[in-house]
Short mmCIF file of C-alpha atoms in Angstrom, two decimals:
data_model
loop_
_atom_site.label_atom_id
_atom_site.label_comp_id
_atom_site.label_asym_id
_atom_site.label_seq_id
_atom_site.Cartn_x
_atom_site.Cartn_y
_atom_site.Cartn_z
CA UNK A 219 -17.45 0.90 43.02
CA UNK A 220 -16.89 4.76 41.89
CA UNK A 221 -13.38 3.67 40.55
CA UNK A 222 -15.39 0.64 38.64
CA UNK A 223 -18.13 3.62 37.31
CA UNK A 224 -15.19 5.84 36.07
CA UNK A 225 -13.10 2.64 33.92
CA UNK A 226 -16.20 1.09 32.98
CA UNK A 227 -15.51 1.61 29.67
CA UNK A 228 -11.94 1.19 28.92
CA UNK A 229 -12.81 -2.41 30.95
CA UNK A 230 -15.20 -3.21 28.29
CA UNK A 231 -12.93 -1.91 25.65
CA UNK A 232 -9.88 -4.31 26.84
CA UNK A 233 -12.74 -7.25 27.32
CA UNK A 234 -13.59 -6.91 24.05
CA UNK A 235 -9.81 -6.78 22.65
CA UNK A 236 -9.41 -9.56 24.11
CA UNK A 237 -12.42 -11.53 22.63
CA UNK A 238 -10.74 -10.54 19.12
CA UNK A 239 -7.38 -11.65 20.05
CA UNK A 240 -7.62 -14.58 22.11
CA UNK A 241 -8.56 -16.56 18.80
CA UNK A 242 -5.45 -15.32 17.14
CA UNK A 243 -3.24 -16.11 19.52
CA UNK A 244 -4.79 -19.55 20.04
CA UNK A 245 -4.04 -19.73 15.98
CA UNK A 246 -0.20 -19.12 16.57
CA UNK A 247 0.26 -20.97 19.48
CA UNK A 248 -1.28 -24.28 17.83
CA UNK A 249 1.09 -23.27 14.75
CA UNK A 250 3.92 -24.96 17.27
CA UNK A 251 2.09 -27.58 17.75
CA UNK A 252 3.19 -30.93 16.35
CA UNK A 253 -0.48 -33.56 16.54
CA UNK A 254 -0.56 -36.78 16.52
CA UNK A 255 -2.49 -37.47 14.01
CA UNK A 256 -4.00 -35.88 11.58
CA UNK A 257 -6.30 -33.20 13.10
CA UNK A 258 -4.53 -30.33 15.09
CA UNK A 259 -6.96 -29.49 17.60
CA UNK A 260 -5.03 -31.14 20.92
CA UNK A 261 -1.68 -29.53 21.97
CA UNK A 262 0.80 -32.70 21.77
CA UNK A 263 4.48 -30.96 21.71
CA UNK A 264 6.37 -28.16 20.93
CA UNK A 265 7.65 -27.97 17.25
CA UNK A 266 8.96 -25.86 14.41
CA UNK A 267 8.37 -28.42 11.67
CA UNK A 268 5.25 -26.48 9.90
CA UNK A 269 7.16 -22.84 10.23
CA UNK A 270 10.59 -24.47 8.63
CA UNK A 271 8.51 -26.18 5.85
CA UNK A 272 4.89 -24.09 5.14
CA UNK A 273 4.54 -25.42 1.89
CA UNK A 274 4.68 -29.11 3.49
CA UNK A 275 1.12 -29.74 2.37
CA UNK A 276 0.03 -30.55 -1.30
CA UNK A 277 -1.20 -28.05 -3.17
CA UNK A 278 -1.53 -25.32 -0.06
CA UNK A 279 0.50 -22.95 -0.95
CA UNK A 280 -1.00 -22.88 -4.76
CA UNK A 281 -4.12 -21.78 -3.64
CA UNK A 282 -2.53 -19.39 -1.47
CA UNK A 283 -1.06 -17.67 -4.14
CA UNK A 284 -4.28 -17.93 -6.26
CA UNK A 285 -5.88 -16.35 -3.34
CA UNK A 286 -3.72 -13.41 -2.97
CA UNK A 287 -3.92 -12.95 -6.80
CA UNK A 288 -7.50 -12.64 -6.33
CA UNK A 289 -7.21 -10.38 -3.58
CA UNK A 290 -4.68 -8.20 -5.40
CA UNK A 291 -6.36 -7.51 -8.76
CA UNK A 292 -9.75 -7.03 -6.57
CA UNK A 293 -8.81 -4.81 -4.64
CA UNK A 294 -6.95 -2.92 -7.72
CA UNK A 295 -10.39 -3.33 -9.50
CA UNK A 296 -12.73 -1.94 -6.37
CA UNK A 297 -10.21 0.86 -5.03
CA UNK A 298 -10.31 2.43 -8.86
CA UNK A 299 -13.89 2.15 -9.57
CA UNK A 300 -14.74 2.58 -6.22
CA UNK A 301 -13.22 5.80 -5.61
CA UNK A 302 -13.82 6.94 -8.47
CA UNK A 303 -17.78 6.32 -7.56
CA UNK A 304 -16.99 7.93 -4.12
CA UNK A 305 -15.97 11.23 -5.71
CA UNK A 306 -18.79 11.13 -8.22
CA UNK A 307 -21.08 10.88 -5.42
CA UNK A 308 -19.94 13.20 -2.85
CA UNK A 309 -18.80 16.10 -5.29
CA UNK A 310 -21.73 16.25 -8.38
CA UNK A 311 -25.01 16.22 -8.56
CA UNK A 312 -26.78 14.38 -11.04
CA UNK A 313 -30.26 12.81 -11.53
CA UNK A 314 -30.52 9.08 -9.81
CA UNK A 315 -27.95 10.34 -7.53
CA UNK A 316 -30.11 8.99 -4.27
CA UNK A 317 -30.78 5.94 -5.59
CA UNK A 318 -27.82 5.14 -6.44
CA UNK A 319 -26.79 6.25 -3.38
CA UNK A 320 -28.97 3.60 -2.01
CA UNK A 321 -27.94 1.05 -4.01
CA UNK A 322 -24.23 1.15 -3.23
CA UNK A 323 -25.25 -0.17 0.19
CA UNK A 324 -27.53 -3.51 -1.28
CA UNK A 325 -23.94 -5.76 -1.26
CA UNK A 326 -23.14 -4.85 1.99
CA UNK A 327 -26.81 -5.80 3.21
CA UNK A 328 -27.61 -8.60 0.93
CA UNK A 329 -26.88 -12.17 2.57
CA UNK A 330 -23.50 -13.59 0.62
CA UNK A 331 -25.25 -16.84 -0.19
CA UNK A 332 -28.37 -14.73 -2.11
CA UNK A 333 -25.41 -12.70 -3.96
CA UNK A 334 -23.63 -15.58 -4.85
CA UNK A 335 -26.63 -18.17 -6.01
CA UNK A 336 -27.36 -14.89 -8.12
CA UNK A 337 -23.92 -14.40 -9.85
CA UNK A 338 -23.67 -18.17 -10.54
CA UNK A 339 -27.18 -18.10 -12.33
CA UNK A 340 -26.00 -14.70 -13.98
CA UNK A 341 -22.62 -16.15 -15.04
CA UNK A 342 -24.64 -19.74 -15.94
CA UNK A 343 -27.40 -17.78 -18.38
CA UNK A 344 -24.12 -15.86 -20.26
CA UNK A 345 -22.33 -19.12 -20.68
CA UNK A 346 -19.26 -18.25 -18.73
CA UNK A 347 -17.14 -20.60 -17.50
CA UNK A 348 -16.25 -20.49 -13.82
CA UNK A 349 -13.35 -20.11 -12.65
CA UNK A 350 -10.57 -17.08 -11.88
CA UNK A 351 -12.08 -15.00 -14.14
CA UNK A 352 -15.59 -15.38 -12.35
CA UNK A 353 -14.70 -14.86 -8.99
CA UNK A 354 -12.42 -11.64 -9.56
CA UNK A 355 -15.69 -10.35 -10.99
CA UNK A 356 -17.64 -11.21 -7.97
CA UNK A 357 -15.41 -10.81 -5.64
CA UNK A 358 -14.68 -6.97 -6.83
CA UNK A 359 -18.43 -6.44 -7.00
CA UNK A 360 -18.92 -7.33 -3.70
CA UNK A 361 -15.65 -5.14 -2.61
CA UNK A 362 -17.16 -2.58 -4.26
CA UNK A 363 -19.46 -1.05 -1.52
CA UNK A 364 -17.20 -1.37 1.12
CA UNK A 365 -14.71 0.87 -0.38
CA UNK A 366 -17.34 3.61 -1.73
CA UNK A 367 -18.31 3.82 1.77
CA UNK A 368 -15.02 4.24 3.19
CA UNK A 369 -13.37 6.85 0.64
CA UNK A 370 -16.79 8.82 0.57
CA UNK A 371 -16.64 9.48 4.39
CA UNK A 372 -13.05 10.96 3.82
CA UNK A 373 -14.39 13.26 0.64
CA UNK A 374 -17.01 14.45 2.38
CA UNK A 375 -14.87 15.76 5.45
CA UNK A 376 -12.28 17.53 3.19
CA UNK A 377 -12.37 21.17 3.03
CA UNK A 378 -12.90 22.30 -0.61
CA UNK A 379 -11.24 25.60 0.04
CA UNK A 380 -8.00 23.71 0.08
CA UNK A 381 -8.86 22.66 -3.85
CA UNK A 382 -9.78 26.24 -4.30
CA UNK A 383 -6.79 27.52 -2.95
CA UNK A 384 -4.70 25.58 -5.09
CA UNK A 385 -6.35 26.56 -8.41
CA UNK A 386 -5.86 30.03 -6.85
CA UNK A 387 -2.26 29.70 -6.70
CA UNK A 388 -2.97 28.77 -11.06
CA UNK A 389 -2.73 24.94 -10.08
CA UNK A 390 -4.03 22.42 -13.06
CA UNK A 391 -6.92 20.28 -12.26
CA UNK A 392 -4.47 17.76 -12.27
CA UNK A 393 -1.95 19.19 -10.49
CA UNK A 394 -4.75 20.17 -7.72
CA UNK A 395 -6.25 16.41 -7.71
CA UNK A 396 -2.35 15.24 -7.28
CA UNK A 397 -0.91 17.70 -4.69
CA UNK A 398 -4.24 18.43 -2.64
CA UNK A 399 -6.71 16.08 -3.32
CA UNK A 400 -5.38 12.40 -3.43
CA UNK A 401 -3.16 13.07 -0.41
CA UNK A 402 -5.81 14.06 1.57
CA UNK A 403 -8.14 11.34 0.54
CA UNK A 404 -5.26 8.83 0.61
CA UNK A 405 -5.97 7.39 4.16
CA UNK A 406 -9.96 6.63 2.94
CA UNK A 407 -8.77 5.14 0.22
CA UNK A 408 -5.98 2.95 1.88
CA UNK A 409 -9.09 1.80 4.64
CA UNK A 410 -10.70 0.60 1.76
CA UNK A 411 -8.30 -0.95 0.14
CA UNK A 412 -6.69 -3.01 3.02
CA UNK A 413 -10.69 -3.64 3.74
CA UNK A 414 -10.94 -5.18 0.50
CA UNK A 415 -8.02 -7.01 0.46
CA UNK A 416 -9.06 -8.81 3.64
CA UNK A 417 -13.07 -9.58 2.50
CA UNK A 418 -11.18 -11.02 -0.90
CA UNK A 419 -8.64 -13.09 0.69
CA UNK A 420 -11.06 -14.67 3.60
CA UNK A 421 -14.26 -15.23 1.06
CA UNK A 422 -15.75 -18.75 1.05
CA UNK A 423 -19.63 -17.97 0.23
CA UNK A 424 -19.21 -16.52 -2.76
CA UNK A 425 -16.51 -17.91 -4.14
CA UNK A 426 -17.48 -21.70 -3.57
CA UNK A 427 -20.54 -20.95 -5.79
CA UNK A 428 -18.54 -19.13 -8.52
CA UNK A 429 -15.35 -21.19 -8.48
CA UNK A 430 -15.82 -23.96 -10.44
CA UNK A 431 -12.55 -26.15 -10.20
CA UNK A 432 -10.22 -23.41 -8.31
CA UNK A 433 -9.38 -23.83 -5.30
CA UNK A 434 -8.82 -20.47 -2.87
CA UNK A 435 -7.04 -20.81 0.28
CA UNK A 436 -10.27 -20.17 2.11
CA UNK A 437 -11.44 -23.11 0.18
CA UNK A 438 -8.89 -25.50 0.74
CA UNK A 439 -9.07 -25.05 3.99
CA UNK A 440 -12.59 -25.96 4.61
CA UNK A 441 -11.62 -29.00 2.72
CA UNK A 442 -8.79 -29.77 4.84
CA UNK A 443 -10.54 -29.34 7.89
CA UNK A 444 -12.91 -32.74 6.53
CA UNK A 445 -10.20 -34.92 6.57
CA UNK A 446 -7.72 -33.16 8.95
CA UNK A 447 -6.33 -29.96 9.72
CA UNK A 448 -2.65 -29.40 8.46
CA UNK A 449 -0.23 -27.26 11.43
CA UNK A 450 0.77 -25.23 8.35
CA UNK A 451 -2.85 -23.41 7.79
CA UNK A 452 -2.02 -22.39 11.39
CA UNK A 453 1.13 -21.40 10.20
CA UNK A 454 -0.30 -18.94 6.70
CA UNK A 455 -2.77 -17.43 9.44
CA UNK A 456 -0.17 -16.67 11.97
CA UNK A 457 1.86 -15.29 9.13
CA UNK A 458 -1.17 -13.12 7.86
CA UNK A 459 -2.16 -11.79 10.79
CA UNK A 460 1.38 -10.28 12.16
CA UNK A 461 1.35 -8.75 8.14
CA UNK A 462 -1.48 -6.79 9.19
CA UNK A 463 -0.62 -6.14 12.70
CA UNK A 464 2.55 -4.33 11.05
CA UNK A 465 0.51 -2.89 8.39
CA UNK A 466 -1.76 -1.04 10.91
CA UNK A 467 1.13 -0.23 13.09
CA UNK A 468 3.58 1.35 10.22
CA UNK A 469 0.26 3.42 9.10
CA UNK A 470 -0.27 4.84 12.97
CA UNK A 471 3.67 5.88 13.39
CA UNK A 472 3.25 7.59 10.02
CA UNK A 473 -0.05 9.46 10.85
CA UNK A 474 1.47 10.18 13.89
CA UNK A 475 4.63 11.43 11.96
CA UNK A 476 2.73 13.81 9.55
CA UNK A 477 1.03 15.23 12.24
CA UNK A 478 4.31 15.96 14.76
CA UNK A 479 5.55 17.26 11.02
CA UNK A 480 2.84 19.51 10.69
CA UNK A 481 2.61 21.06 14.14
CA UNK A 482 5.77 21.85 13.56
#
């Protein structure tokens, strides 16, 4: 029992690792599958059919690539304004400051389907036509927040003396934001960019209100799922999720690089 007491929680932290994974690997393993028929929620027998041929499926990988479009320019969109809001926040004061302080957080808080019934009517009263255009907008909007939040924790823990130091030393402002600044905001700023990139890419909510005709991957493969679920979705996921796994991984070694660097 006293050993139990004293791993208590690294056992919850593996049990809960493990409730995140197990769906993932479930994902690839079912990627090997070949069904059949037309749903692929049974294992039948081992096969490399959907990995040699992930485009198999009409008009899959087109929304794929309209989805990481989307994802692209949206996080582009919400990283610039978003940062730029961050620094605003953290580093001047101005009147309205709380409130918009408070404000940043309404997206995050705000149920998707209220945010996206009220962009449709929004975009419906302007006359807009839905369809890329419409859901960039919303989905940067809604990308927004979540990237203020992250790049504003990582301004407010930097040391200003560093900026002074550097304009000290007869540094530009540009120069200073450049060679101090960015570099030490850089890993808030990639958080909230890789966190935008994934709520862009996986949106359905929002963007089935806003989409009109598109089709997102998200999309396409709620629609699949009604009349059966193509291996290859298994397949895009599988791919998507070892992305990230080496994303995350290739950021640690490097963190873990700078620092061995700097010690030095």
């Amino acid at each position: 029992m006293s050993w139990l007491r004293r791993n208590l929680v690294v056992i919850a932290g593996l049990l809960t690792l493990a409730y995140l994974i197990v769906p993932n690997i479930v994902v690839t393993v079912f990627s090997f599958n070949k069904p059949a028929g037309r749903f692929n929620y049974s294992w039948q027998e081992f096969s490399t059919d959907a990995w040699t041929d992930p485009c198999g499926v009409a008009d899959m990988c087109e929304s794929l690539t309209l989805s990481l479009q989307l994802a692209l320019w949206a996080t582009i969109g919400a990283t610039v304004l978003g940062g730029m809001i961050a620094f605003a926040l953290v580093r001047y004061r101005f009147r309205a400051r709380g409130t918009i302080n408070s404000l940043i957080f309404l997206p995050m808080a705000m149920p998707e389907v209220v945010m996206a019934a009220s962009l449709l009517t929004l975009f419906l009263n302007l006359g807009v036509e839905l369809g890329f255009w419409t859901i960039l907008i919303a989905h940067t909007m809604f990308c927004l927040s979540f990237v203020v939040v992250a790049v504003k924790a990582r301004v407010m823990s930097m040391d200003p003396r560093l900026e002074e130091a550097a304009r000290d030393l007869y540094a530009g402002p540009v120069q200073t934001f450049l060679r101090v600044t960015l570099p030490i905001a850089a890993p808030g700023i990639a958080a909230g960019a890789m966190l935008a990139f994934a709520l862009s890419f996986d949106d359905f909510i929002i963007t089935n209100f806003n989409s009109g005709s598109t089709v997102t991957f998200p999309m396409f493969v709620w629609g699949s799922a009604q009349r059966g679920t193509p291996v290859q979705i298994n397949v895009i996921g599988t791919a998507m999720f070892v992305i990230a796994v080496l994303i995350v991984v290739a950021g640690q070694i490097a963190g873990n690089r700078r620092r061995r660097t700097a010690q030095r």
